[in-house]
Tab-separated table of N, CA and C in Angstrom:
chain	number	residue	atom	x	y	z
A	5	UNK	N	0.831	-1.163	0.000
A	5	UNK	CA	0.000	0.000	0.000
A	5	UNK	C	0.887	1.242	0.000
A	6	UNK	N	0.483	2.566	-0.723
A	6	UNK	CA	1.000	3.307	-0.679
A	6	UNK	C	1.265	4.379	0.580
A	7	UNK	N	1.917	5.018	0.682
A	7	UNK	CA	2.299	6.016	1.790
A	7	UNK	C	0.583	6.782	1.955
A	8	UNK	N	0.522	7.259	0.694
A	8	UNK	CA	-0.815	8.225	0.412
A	8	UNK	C	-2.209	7.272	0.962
A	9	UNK	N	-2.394	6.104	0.552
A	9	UNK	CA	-3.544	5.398	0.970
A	9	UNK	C	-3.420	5.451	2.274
A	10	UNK	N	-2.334	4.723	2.866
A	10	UNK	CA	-2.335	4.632	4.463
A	10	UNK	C	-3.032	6.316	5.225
A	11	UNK	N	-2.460	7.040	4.470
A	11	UNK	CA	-2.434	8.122	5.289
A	11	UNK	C	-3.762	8.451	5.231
A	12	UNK	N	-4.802	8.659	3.891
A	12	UNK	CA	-6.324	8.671	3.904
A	12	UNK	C	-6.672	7.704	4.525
A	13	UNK	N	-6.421	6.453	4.785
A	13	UNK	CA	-7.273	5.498	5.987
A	13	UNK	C	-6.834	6.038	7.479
A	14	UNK	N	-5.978	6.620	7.620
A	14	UNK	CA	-6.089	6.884	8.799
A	14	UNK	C	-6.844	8.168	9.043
A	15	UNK	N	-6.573	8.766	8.607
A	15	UNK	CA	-7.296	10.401	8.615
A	15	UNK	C	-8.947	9.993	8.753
A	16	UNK	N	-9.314	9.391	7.552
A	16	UNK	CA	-10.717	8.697	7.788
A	16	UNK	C	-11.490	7.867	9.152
A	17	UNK	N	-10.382	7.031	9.774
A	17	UNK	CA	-10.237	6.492	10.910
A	17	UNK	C	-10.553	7.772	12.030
A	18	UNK	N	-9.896	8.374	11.945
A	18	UNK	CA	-9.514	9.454	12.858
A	18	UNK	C	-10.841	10.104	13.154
A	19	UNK	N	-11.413	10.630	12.148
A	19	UNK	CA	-12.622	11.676	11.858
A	19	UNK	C	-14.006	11.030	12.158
A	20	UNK	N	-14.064	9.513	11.896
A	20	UNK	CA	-15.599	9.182	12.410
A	20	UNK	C	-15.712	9.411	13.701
A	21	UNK	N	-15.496	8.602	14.687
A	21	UNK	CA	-15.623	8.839	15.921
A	21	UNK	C	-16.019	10.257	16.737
A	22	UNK	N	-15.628	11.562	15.819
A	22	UNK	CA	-15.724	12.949	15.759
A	22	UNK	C	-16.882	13.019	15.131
A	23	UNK	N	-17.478	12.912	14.089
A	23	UNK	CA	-18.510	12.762	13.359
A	23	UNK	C	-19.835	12.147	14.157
A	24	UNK	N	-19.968	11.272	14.755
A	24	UNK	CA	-20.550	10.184	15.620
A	24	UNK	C	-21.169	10.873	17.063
A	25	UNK	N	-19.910	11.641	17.470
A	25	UNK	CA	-19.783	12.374	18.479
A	25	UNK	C	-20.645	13.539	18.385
A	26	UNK	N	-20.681	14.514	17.208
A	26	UNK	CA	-21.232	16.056	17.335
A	26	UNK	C	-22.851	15.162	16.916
A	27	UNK	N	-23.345	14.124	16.579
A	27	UNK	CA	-24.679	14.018	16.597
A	27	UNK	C	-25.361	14.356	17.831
A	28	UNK	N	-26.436	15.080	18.152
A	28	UNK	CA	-27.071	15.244	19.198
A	28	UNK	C	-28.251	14.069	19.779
A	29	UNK	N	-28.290	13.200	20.429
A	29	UNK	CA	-29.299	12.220	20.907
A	29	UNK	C	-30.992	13.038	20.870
A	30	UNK	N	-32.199	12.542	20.274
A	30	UNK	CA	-32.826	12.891	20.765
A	30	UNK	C	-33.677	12.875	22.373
A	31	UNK	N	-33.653	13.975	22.242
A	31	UNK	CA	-34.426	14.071	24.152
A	31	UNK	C	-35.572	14.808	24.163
A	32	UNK	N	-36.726	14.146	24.407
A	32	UNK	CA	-38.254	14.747	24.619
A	32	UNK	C	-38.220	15.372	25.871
A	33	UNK	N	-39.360	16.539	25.721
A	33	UNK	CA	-39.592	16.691	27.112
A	33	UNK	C	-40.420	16.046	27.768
A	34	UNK	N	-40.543	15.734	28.937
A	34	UNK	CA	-41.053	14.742	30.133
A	34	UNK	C	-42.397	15.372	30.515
A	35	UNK	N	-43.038	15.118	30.278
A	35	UNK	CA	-44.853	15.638	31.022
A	35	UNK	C	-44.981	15.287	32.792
A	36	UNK	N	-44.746	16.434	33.466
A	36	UNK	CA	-44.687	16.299	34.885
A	36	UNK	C	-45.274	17.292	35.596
A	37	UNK	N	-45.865	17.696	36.160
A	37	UNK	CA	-46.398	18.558	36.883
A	37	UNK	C	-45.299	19.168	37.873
A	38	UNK	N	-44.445	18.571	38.545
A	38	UNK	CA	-43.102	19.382	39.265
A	38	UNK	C	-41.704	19.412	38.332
A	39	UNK	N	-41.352	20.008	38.585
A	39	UNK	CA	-40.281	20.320	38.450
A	39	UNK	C	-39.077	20.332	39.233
A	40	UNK	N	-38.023	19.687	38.988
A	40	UNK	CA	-36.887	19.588	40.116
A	40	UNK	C	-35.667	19.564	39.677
A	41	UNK	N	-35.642	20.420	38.189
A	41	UNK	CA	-34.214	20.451	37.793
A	41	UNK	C	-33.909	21.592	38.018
A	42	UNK	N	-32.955	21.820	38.190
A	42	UNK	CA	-32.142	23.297	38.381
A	42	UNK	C	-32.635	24.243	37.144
A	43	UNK	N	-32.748	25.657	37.475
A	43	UNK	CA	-33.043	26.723	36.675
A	43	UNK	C	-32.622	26.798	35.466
A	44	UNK	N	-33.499	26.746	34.157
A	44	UNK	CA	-32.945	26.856	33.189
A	44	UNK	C	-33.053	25.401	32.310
A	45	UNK	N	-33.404	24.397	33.429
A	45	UNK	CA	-33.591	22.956	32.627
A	45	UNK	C	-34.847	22.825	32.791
A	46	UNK	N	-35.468	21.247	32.272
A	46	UNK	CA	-36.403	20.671	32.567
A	46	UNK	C	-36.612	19.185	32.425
A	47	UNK	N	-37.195	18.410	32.980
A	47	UNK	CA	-37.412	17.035	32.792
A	47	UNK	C	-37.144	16.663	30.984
A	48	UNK	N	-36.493	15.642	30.874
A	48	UNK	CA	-36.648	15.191	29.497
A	48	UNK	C	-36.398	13.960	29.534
A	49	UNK	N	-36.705	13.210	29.081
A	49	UNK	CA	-36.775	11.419	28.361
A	49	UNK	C	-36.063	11.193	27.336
A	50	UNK	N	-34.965	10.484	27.614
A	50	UNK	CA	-33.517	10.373	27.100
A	50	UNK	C	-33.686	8.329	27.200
A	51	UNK	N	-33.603	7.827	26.019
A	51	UNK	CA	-33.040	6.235	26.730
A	51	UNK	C	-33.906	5.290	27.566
A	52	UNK	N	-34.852	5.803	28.018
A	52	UNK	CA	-35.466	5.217	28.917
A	52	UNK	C	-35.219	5.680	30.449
A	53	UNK	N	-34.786	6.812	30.499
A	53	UNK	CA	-34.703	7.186	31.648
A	53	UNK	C	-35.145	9.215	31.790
A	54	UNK	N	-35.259	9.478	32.393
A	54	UNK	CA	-35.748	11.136	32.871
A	54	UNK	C	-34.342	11.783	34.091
A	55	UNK	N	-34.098	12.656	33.162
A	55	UNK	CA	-32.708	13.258	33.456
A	55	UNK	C	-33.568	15.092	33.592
A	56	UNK	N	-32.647	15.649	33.852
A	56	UNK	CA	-32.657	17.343	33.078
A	56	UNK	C	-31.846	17.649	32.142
A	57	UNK	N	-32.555	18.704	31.675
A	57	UNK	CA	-31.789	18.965	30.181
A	57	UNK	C	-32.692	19.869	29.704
A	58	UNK	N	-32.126	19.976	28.206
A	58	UNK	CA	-32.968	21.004	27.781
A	58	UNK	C	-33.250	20.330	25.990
A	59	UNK	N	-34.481	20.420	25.950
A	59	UNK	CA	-34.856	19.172	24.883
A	59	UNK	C	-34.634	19.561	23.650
A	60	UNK	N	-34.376	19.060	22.508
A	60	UNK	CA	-34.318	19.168	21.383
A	60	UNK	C	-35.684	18.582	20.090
A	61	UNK	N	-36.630	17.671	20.827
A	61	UNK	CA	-37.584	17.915	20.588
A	61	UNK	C	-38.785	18.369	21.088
A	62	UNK	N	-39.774	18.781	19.942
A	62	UNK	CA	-40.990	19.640	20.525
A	62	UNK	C	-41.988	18.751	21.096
A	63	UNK	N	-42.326	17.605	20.663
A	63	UNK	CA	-43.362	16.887	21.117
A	63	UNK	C	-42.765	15.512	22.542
A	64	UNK	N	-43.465	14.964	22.769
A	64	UNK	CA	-42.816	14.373	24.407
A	64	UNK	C	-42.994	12.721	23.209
A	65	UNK	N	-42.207	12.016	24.183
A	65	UNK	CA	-41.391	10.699	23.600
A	65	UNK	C	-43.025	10.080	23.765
A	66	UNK	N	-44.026	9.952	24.708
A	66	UNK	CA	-44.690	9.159	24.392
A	66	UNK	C	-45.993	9.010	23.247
A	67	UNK	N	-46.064	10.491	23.145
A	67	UNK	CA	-46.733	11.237	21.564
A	67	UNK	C	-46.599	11.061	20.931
A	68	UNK	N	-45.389	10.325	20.453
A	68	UNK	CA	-44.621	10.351	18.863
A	68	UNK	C	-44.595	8.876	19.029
A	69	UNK	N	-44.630	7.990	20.008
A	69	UNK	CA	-44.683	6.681	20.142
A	69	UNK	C	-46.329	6.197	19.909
A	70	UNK	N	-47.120	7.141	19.879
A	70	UNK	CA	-48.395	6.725	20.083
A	70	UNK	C	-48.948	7.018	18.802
A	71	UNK	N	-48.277	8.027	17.819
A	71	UNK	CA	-48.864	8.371	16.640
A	71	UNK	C	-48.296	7.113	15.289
A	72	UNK	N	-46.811	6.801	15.954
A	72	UNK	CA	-46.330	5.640	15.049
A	72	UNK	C	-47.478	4.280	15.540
A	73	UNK	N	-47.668	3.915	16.871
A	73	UNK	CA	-47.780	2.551	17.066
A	73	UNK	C	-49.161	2.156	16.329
A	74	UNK	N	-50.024	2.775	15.774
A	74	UNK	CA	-51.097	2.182	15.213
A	74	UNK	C	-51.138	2.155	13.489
A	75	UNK	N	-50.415	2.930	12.708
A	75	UNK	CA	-49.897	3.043	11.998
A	75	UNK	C	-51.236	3.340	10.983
A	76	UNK	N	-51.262	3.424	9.380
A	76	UNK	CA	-52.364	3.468	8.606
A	76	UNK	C	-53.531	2.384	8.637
A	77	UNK	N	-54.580	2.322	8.948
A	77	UNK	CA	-55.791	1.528	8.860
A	77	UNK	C	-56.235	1.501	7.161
A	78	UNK	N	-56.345	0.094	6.550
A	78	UNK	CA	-56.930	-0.321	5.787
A	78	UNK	C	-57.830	-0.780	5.491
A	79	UNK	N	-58.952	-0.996	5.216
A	79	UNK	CA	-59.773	-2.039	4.876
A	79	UNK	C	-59.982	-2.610	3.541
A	80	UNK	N	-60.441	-3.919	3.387
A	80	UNK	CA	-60.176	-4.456	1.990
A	80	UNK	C	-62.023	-4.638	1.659
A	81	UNK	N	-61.697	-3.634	0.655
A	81	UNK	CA	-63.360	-3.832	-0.137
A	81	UNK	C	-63.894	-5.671	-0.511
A	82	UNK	N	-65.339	-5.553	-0.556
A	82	UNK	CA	-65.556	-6.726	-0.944
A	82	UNK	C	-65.727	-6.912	-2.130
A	83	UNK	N	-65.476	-8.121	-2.488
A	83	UNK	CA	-64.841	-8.669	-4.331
A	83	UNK	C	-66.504	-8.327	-4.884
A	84	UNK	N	-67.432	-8.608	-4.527
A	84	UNK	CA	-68.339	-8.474	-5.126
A	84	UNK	C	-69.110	-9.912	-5.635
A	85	UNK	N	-67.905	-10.997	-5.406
A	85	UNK	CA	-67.967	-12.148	-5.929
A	85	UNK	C	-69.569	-13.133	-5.728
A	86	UNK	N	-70.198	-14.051	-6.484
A	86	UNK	CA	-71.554	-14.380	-5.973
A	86	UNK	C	-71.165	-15.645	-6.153
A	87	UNK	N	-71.196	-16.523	-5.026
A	87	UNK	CA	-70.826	-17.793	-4.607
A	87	UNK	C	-71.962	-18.898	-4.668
A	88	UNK	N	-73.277	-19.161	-5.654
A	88	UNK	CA	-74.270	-19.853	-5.519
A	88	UNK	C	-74.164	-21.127	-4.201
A	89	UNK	N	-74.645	-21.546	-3.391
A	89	UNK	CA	-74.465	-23.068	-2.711
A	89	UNK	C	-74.903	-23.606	-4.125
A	90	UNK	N	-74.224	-25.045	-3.708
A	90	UNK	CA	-74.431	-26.434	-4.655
A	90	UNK	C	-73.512	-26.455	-6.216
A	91	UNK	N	-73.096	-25.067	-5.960
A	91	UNK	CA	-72.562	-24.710	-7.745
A	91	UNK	C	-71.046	-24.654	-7.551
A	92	UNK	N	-70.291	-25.310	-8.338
A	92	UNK	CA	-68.555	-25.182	-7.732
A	92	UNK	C	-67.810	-23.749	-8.689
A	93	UNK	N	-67.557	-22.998	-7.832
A	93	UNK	CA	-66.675	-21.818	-7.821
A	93	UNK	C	-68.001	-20.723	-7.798
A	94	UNK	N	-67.263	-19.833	-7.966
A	94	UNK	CA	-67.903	-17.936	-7.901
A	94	UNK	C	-67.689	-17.453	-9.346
A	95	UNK	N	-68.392	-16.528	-9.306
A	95	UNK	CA	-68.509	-15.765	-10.633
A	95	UNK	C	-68.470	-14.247	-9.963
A	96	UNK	N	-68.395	-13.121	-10.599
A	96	UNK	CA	-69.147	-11.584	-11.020
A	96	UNK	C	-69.330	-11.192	-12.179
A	97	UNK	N	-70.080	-10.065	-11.412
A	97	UNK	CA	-71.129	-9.736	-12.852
A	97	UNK	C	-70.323	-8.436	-13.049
Protein backbone atom coordinates (compact mmCIF):
# COMPACT_ATOMS: atom_id res chain seq x y z
CA UNK A 1 0.00 0.00 0.00
CA UNK A 2 1.00 3.31 -0.68
CA UNK A 3 2.30 6.02 1.79
CA UNK A 4 -0.82 8.22 0.41
CA UNK A 5 -3.54 5.40 0.97
CA UNK A 6 -2.33 4.63 4.46
CA UNK A 7 -2.43 8.12 5.29
CA UNK A 8 -6.32 8.67 3.90
CA UNK A 9 -7.27 5.50 5.99
CA UNK A 10 -6.09 6.88 8.80
CA UNK A 11 -7.30 10.40 8.62
CA UNK A 12 -10.72 8.70 7.79
CA UNK A 13 -10.24 6.49 10.91
CA UNK A 14 -9.51 9.45 12.86
CA UNK A 15 -12.62 11.68 11.86
CA UNK A 16 -15.60 9.18 12.41
CA UNK A 17 -15.62 8.84 15.92
CA UNK A 18 -15.72 12.95 15.76
CA UNK A 19 -18.51 12.76 13.36
CA UNK A 20 -20.55 10.18 15.62
CA UNK A 21 -19.78 12.37 18.48
CA UNK A 22 -21.23 16.06 17.33
CA UNK A 23 -24.68 14.02 16.60
CA UNK A 24 -27.07 15.24 19.20
CA UNK A 25 -29.30 12.22 20.91
CA UNK A 26 -32.83 12.89 20.76
CA UNK A 27 -34.43 14.07 24.15
CA UNK A 28 -38.25 14.75 24.62
CA UNK A 29 -39.59 16.69 27.11
CA UNK A 30 -41.05 14.74 30.13
CA UNK A 31 -44.85 15.64 31.02
CA UNK A 32 -44.69 16.30 34.89
CA UNK A 33 -46.40 18.56 36.88
CA UNK A 34 -43.10 19.38 39.26
CA UNK A 35 -40.28 20.32 38.45
CA UNK A 36 -36.89 19.59 40.12
CA UNK A 37 -34.21 20.45 37.79
CA UNK A 38 -32.14 23.30 38.38
CA UNK A 39 -33.04 26.72 36.68
CA UNK A 40 -32.95 26.86 33.19
CA UNK A 41 -33.59 22.96 32.63
CA UNK A 42 -36.40 20.67 32.57
CA UNK A 43 -37.41 17.04 32.79
CA UNK A 44 -36.65 15.19 29.50
CA UNK A 45 -36.77 11.42 28.36
CA UNK A 46 -33.52 10.37 27.10
CA UNK A 47 -33.04 6.24 26.73
CA UNK A 48 -35.47 5.22 28.92
CA UNK A 49 -34.70 7.19 31.65
CA UNK A 50 -35.75 11.14 32.87
CA UNK A 51 -32.71 13.26 33.46
CA UNK A 52 -32.66 17.34 33.08
CA UNK A 53 -31.79 18.97 30.18
CA UNK A 54 -32.97 21.00 27.78
CA UNK A 55 -34.86 19.17 24.88
CA UNK A 56 -34.32 19.17 21.38
CA UNK A 57 -37.58 17.92 20.59
CA UNK A 58 -40.99 19.64 20.53
CA UNK A 59 -43.36 16.89 21.12
CA UNK A 60 -42.82 14.37 24.41
CA UNK A 61 -41.39 10.70 23.60
CA UNK A 62 -44.69 9.16 24.39
CA UNK A 63 -46.73 11.24 21.56
CA UNK A 64 -44.62 10.35 18.86
CA UNK A 65 -44.68 6.68 20.14
CA UNK A 66 -48.39 6.72 20.08
CA UNK A 67 -48.86 8.37 16.64
CA UNK A 68 -46.33 5.64 15.05
CA UNK A 69 -47.78 2.55 17.07
CA UNK A 70 -51.10 2.18 15.21
CA UNK A 71 -49.90 3.04 12.00
CA UNK A 72 -52.36 3.47 8.61
CA UNK A 73 -55.79 1.53 8.86
CA UNK A 74 -56.93 -0.32 5.79
CA UNK A 75 -59.77 -2.04 4.88
CA UNK A 76 -60.18 -4.46 1.99
CA UNK A 77 -63.36 -3.83 -0.14
CA UNK A 78 -65.56 -6.73 -0.94
CA UNK A 79 -64.84 -8.67 -4.33
CA UNK A 80 -68.34 -8.47 -5.13
CA UNK A 81 -67.97 -12.15 -5.93
CA UNK A 82 -71.55 -14.38 -5.97
CA UNK A 83 -70.83 -17.79 -4.61
CA UNK A 84 -74.27 -19.85 -5.52
CA UNK A 85 -74.47 -23.07 -2.71
CA UNK A 86 -74.43 -26.43 -4.65
CA UNK A 87 -72.56 -24.71 -7.75
CA UNK A 88 -68.56 -25.18 -7.73
CA UNK A 89 -66.67 -21.82 -7.82
CA UNK A 90 -67.90 -17.94 -7.90
CA UNK A 91 -68.51 -15.76 -10.63
CA UNK A 92 -69.15 -11.58 -11.02
CA UNK A 93 -71.13 -9.74 -12.85
Amino acid sequence: MKTYQRLAILAAAALLPAAAAQADPNTYPFPSRENYCPAGLQPVYYDGAVSCSIPNQTESYFSVMRENAYGARSYRASSGAICPEGVKGCYTE
